[in-house]
Short mmCIF file of C-alpha atoms and ligand atoms in Angstrom, two decimals:
data_model
loop_
_atom_site.label_atom_id
_atom_site.label_comp_id
_atom_site.label_asym_id
_atom_site.label_seq_id
_atom_site.Cartn_x
_atom_site.Cartn_y
_atom_site.Cartn_z
CA UNK E 435 0.23 -0.08 0.13
CA UNK E 436 1.29 3.28 -0.71
CA UNK E 437 1.85 5.97 1.75
CA UNK E 438 -0.65 8.37 2.16
CA UNK E 439 -0.94 11.66 0.46
CA UNK E 440 -1.93 15.12 1.72
CA UNK E 441 -2.18 17.51 -0.62
CA UNK E 442 -2.94 21.18 -0.34
CA UNK E 443 -4.29 23.12 -3.22
CA UNK E 444 -3.73 26.94 -2.30
CA UNK E 445 -5.93 28.22 -5.49
CA UNK E 446 -5.34 32.03 -5.75
CA UNK E 447 -4.51 32.45 -2.25
CA UNK E 448 -1.20 33.41 -0.37
CA UNK E 449 0.76 35.63 -2.03
CA UNK E 450 4.86 35.00 -2.43
CA UNK E 451 5.64 37.06 0.38
CA UNK E 452 3.44 34.61 2.84
CA UNK E 453 5.46 31.79 1.63
CA UNK E 454 8.22 32.13 3.80
CA UNK E 455 6.05 32.18 7.12
CA UNK E 456 3.69 29.53 5.81
CA UNK E 457 6.90 27.07 5.22
CA UNK E 458 8.48 27.89 8.39
CA UNK E 459 5.50 26.74 10.51
CA UNK E 460 4.18 23.98 7.92
CA UNK E 461 7.57 22.57 8.55
CA UNK E 462 7.82 22.90 12.33
CA UNK E 463 3.99 21.44 12.79
CA UNK E 464 4.26 18.36 10.44
CA UNK E 465 7.72 17.30 11.37
CA UNK E 466 6.20 14.08 13.35
CA UNK E 467 3.48 13.83 10.39
CA UNK E 468 6.27 13.35 7.33
CA UNK E 469 7.44 10.45 8.83
CA UNK E 470 4.23 8.41 7.76
CA UNK E 471 2.72 10.38 4.98
CA UNK E 472 3.59 12.54 2.31
CA UNK E 473 3.08 15.97 2.28
CA UNK E 474 2.52 18.25 -0.98
CA UNK E 475 1.44 21.83 -1.31
CA UNK E 476 0.13 23.69 -4.61
CA UNK E 477 0.44 27.39 -4.40
CA UNK E 478 -0.14 29.73 -7.35
CA UNK E 479 2.46 30.26 -9.87
CA UNK E 480 4.41 33.32 -8.53
CA UNK E 481 4.81 31.54 -5.52
CA UNK E 482 6.35 28.51 -6.71
CA UNK E 483 10.30 29.77 -6.83
CA UNK E 484 9.87 30.82 -3.39
CA UNK E 485 7.95 27.33 -2.05
CA UNK E 486 10.76 25.34 -3.82
CA UNK E 487 13.07 27.28 -2.02
CA UNK E 488 11.56 27.57 1.17
CA UNK E 489 10.86 23.34 1.31
CA UNK E 490 14.16 22.41 -0.13
CA UNK E 491 15.88 19.66 1.97
CA UNK E 492 12.23 19.17 3.49
CA UNK E 493 9.84 16.17 2.86
CA UNK E 494 7.23 18.57 1.87
CA UNK E 495 6.70 18.57 -1.94
CA UNK E 496 5.86 21.39 -4.16
CA UNK E 497 3.46 21.32 -6.95
CA UNK E 498 0.93 23.18 -9.74
CA UNK E 499 -2.59 23.82 -9.86
CA UNK E 500 -2.70 23.87 -13.51
CA UNK E 501 -0.44 23.90 -16.61
CA UNK E 502 -1.12 24.51 -20.49
CA UNK E 503 -1.03 21.46 -23.00
CA UNK E 504 1.27 22.69 -25.18
CA UNK E 505 4.75 22.92 -24.50
CA UNK E 506 5.43 26.89 -25.76
CA UNK E 507 3.93 29.17 -28.08
CA UNK E 508 1.32 32.04 -28.35
CA UNK E 509 -0.82 31.66 -25.73
CA UNK E 510 -0.93 34.67 -23.27
CA UNK E 511 -0.93 34.01 -19.75
CA UNK E 512 -0.76 30.18 -19.67
CA UNK E 513 2.29 28.16 -18.34
CA UNK E 514 3.31 25.29 -20.00
CA UNK E 515 4.57 21.55 -17.95
CA UNK E 516 7.90 22.23 -19.39
CA UNK E 517 8.28 25.50 -17.68
CA UNK E 518 6.93 23.67 -14.65
CA UNK E 519 9.54 20.98 -15.18
CA UNK E 520 12.46 23.79 -15.82
CA UNK E 521 11.45 25.24 -12.22
CA UNK E 522 11.93 21.71 -10.49
CA UNK E 523 8.18 21.07 -10.28
CA UNK E 524 6.69 17.32 -11.31
CA UNK E 525 3.55 17.41 -9.26
CA UNK E 526 0.40 19.16 -11.30
CA UNK E 527 -3.42 19.05 -10.43
CA UNK E 528 -5.34 18.84 -13.78
CA UNK E 529 -9.29 18.77 -14.14
CA UNK E 530 -9.93 20.42 -10.79
CA UNK E 531 -13.52 21.37 -10.53
CA UNK E 532 -12.99 24.88 -10.81
CA UNK E 533 -10.84 24.27 -13.74
CA UNK E 534 -13.87 22.53 -15.43
CA UNK E 535 -16.77 24.52 -14.21
CA UNK E 536 -15.34 28.21 -13.93
CA UNK E 537 -12.92 28.37 -16.95
CA UNK E 538 -14.91 25.82 -19.19
CA UNK E 539 -12.45 22.97 -19.41
CA UNK E 540 -13.79 19.68 -20.64
CA UNK E 541 -12.69 16.05 -20.37
CA UNK E 542 -11.03 16.42 -24.22
CA UNK E 543 -8.80 19.49 -22.87
CA UNK E 544 -7.86 17.68 -19.84
CA UNK E 545 -7.13 14.60 -21.65
CA UNK E 546 -4.59 16.45 -23.44
CA UNK E 547 -2.99 18.05 -20.68
CA UNK E 548 -2.74 14.97 -18.92
CA UNK E 549 -1.24 13.05 -21.88
CA UNK E 550 1.29 16.51 -22.21
CA UNK E 551 1.98 15.65 -18.19
CA UNK E 552 2.63 12.12 -18.58
CA UNK E 553 4.94 12.87 -21.68
CA UNK E 554 7.06 15.31 -19.76
CA UNK E 555 7.07 12.50 -16.80
CA UNK E 556 5.34 14.72 -14.51
CA UNK E 557 2.83 13.53 -11.63
CA UNK E 558 -0.43 14.52 -12.16
CA UNK E 559 -3.38 14.77 -10.20
CA UNK E 560 -6.10 13.99 -12.28
CA UNK E 561 -9.65 15.37 -10.38
CA UNK E 562 -12.85 13.75 -10.81
CA UNK E 563 -16.45 14.53 -9.48
CA UNK E 564 -19.93 14.76 -9.92
CA UNK E 565 -22.18 18.27 -9.55
CA UNK E 566 -25.05 18.44 -6.94
CA UNK E 567 -27.72 17.90 -9.46
CA UNK E 568 -26.19 14.50 -11.01
CA UNK E 569 -25.83 13.02 -7.16
CA UNK E 570 -29.41 14.08 -6.55
CA UNK E 571 -30.36 12.78 -10.13
CA UNK E 572 -28.45 9.25 -8.92
CA UNK E 573 -26.11 9.58 -11.55
CA UNK E 574 -22.81 9.55 -9.91
CA UNK E 575 -21.48 6.33 -11.11
CA UNK E 576 -22.34 7.35 -14.44
CA UNK E 577 -20.63 10.90 -14.11
CA UNK E 578 -17.52 9.17 -12.59
CA UNK E 579 -17.63 6.06 -15.38
CA UNK E 580 -17.57 8.78 -18.13
CA UNK E 581 -15.07 10.83 -16.87
CA UNK E 582 -12.52 8.17 -16.11
CA UNK E 583 -13.14 6.47 -19.66
CA UNK E 584 -12.66 10.09 -21.49
CA UNK E 585 -9.86 11.24 -19.51
CA UNK E 586 -8.27 7.44 -18.62
CA UNK E 587 -9.60 5.08 -20.88
CA UNK E 588 -6.65 5.47 -23.67
CA UNK E 589 -3.99 5.66 -21.52
CA UNK E 590 -1.34 2.72 -21.01
CA UNK E 591 -0.91 0.91 -18.05
CA UNK E 592 2.51 2.49 -17.58
CA UNK E 593 1.04 5.82 -17.83
CA UNK E 594 -1.58 5.19 -15.12
CA UNK E 595 1.14 4.34 -12.91
CA UNK E 596 2.32 7.71 -12.55
CA UNK E 597 -0.88 9.22 -11.95
CA UNK E 598 -2.93 10.07 -8.86
CA UNK E 599 -6.69 10.21 -8.95
CA UNK E 600 -8.69 12.78 -6.98
CA UNK E 601 -12.58 12.15 -6.22
CA UNK E 602 -13.61 15.67 -5.55
CA UNK E 603 -17.44 15.66 -5.50
CA UNK E 604 -18.28 19.32 -6.65
CA UNK E 605 -21.04 19.99 -3.96
CA UNK E 606 -18.72 19.36 -1.23
CA UNK E 607 -15.78 22.16 -2.39
CA UNK E 608 -15.58 24.99 -0.66
CA UNK E 609 -19.10 24.66 0.42
CA UNK E 610 -18.59 22.87 4.09
CA UNK E 611 -20.40 20.11 2.98
CA UNK E 612 -18.19 16.70 3.30
CA UNK E 613 -18.87 13.49 1.73
CA UNK E 614 -19.30 11.02 4.47
CA UNK E 615 -16.75 8.64 4.86
CA UNK E 616 -19.10 5.89 3.52
CA UNK E 617 -20.06 7.89 0.45
CA UNK E 618 -16.78 8.80 -0.27
CA UNK E 619 -15.65 5.01 0.10
CA UNK E 620 -18.28 4.21 -2.13
CA UNK E 621 -17.21 6.54 -5.07
CA UNK E 622 -13.41 5.64 -4.23
CA UNK E 623 -14.59 1.95 -4.45
CA UNK E 624 -16.18 2.24 -8.09
CA UNK E 625 -12.89 4.34 -9.17
CA UNK E 626 -10.44 1.36 -8.02
CA UNK E 627 -12.81 -1.04 -9.97
CA UNK E 628 -12.09 0.78 -12.88
CA UNK E 629 -8.40 1.07 -12.40
CA UNK E 630 -8.47 -2.49 -11.31
CA UNK E 631 -9.94 -3.17 -14.87
CA UNK E 632 -6.84 -1.78 -16.18
CA UNK E 633 -4.13 -2.57 -13.65
CA UNK E 634 -5.17 -5.55 -12.14
CA UNK E 635 -3.94 -5.83 -8.90
CA UNK E 636 -1.54 -2.94 -9.37
CA UNK E 637 -4.49 -0.88 -9.08
CA UNK E 638 -4.13 -0.74 -5.35
CA UNK E 639 -0.62 1.45 -6.36
CA UNK E 640 -2.36 4.62 -7.55
CA UNK E 641 -3.46 6.65 -5.06
CA UNK E 642 -6.84 7.77 -5.07
CA UNK E 643 -7.69 10.86 -2.99
CA UNK E 644 -10.72 12.77 -1.31
CA UNK E 645 -11.43 16.15 -1.58
CA UNK E 646 -14.23 18.30 -0.31
CA UNK E 647 -14.53 20.75 2.63
CA UNK E 648 -11.63 18.18 4.60
CA UNK E 649 -10.79 19.40 7.98
CA UNK E 650 -9.24 18.56 10.84
CA UNK E 651 -12.41 17.23 12.31
CA UNK E 652 -13.45 15.14 9.57
CA UNK E 653 -10.00 13.84 8.11
CA UNK E 654 -9.39 11.03 10.54
CA UNK E 655 -12.86 9.18 9.38
CA UNK E 656 -11.93 9.52 5.93
CA UNK E 657 -8.66 8.51 5.76
CA UNK E 658 -9.31 5.23 7.52
CA UNK E 659 -11.46 4.34 4.74
CA UNK E 660 -9.97 1.41 2.95
CA UNK E 661 -9.71 2.92 -0.65
CA UNK E 662 -9.07 6.82 0.48
CA UNK E 663 -4.82 7.01 -0.01
CA UNK E 664 -4.81 10.50 1.21
CA UNK E 665 -6.72 13.67 0.54
CA UNK E 666 -6.45 17.07 -1.64
CA UNK E 667 -7.13 20.16 0.92
CA UNK E 668 -8.32 23.44 -0.10
CA UNK E 669 -9.50 25.99 2.37
CA UNK E 670 -8.10 23.74 5.11
CA UNK E 671 -4.53 23.85 3.88
CA UNK E 672 -4.25 27.62 3.86
CA UNK E 673 -3.43 27.59 7.26
CA UNK E 674 -0.18 25.50 8.36
CA UNK E 675 -1.71 24.41 11.71
CA UNK E 676 -4.87 22.54 10.13
CA UNK E 677 -2.86 21.03 7.24
CA UNK E 678 -0.38 19.84 9.57
CA UNK E 679 -3.36 18.70 11.80
CA UNK E 680 -4.74 16.92 9.01
CA UNK E 681 -1.86 14.95 7.85
CA UNK E 682 -1.19 14.08 11.62
CA UNK E 683 -4.81 12.10 11.48
CA UNK E 684 -3.74 10.06 8.92
CA UNK E 685 -3.05 6.63 10.04
CA UNK E 686 0.03 5.08 8.90
C1 PEP D 771 -10.34 21.73 -3.64
O1 PEP D 771 -9.69 22.61 -3.64
O2 PEP D 771 -9.84 20.86 -4.20
C2 PEP D 771 -11.00 21.35 -2.32
C3 PEP D 771 -11.30 20.46 -1.99
O3 PEP D 771 -11.57 22.39 -1.64
P1 PEP D 771 -12.00 22.68 -0.07
O4 PEP D 771 -10.97 21.63 0.77
O5 PEP D 771 -11.65 24.27 0.01
O6 PEP D 771 -13.62 22.18 -0.03
#
């Protein structure tokens, strides 16, 4: 079984000038937790170089929140995977629900980004998850199967092995509504089954994170579920104390 991965998505929060103090506190508060879990923070682009420097020689890893599918060219405002690699960044979140629903990214585009990230030997975290009306309409399984098939269906087993999946029900992101551990486990079990169809017993090696209003108070119960291999944390990752407390609540 892989170690649990506790990943923080800072979104458009924490300025470069705030990174030093954040890193100093997180390194202190999570000193014990990093013995048993993997810790990753994903700052906004301008904060990446400072975060890399601040976590240098620390087990805390640094990733990006997004990337463009092309390597370079006339794409004003965009950042390529190659530029991230040049900085020393391997991890990248792709297909986050805010990219899908606020910026209009569809499965086709997300697949292109995913293929590029894999070609560059990056470590993508692919987010999937249903909207509230899809859950209420009993369509969660159909949506997860569709998102899985459209983004991961064509990938080779060896490419899938570099991937981390994140189940992030859209209705639970930034809303304070968390999926119950049982509801989350059910979705993770489905995703594990889809991975198993492609990877057989190696499917256990692909981490599936849960994301959606994870806090110190609910993290332990979520992380205790069989198929929850870590968490992707938005709001609560902005405070090093709560992020460290979430990491500390993971079972070994
Ligand atoms: C996220 O941004 O991926 C997320 C899960 O946010 P929050 O923890 O704030 O719901």
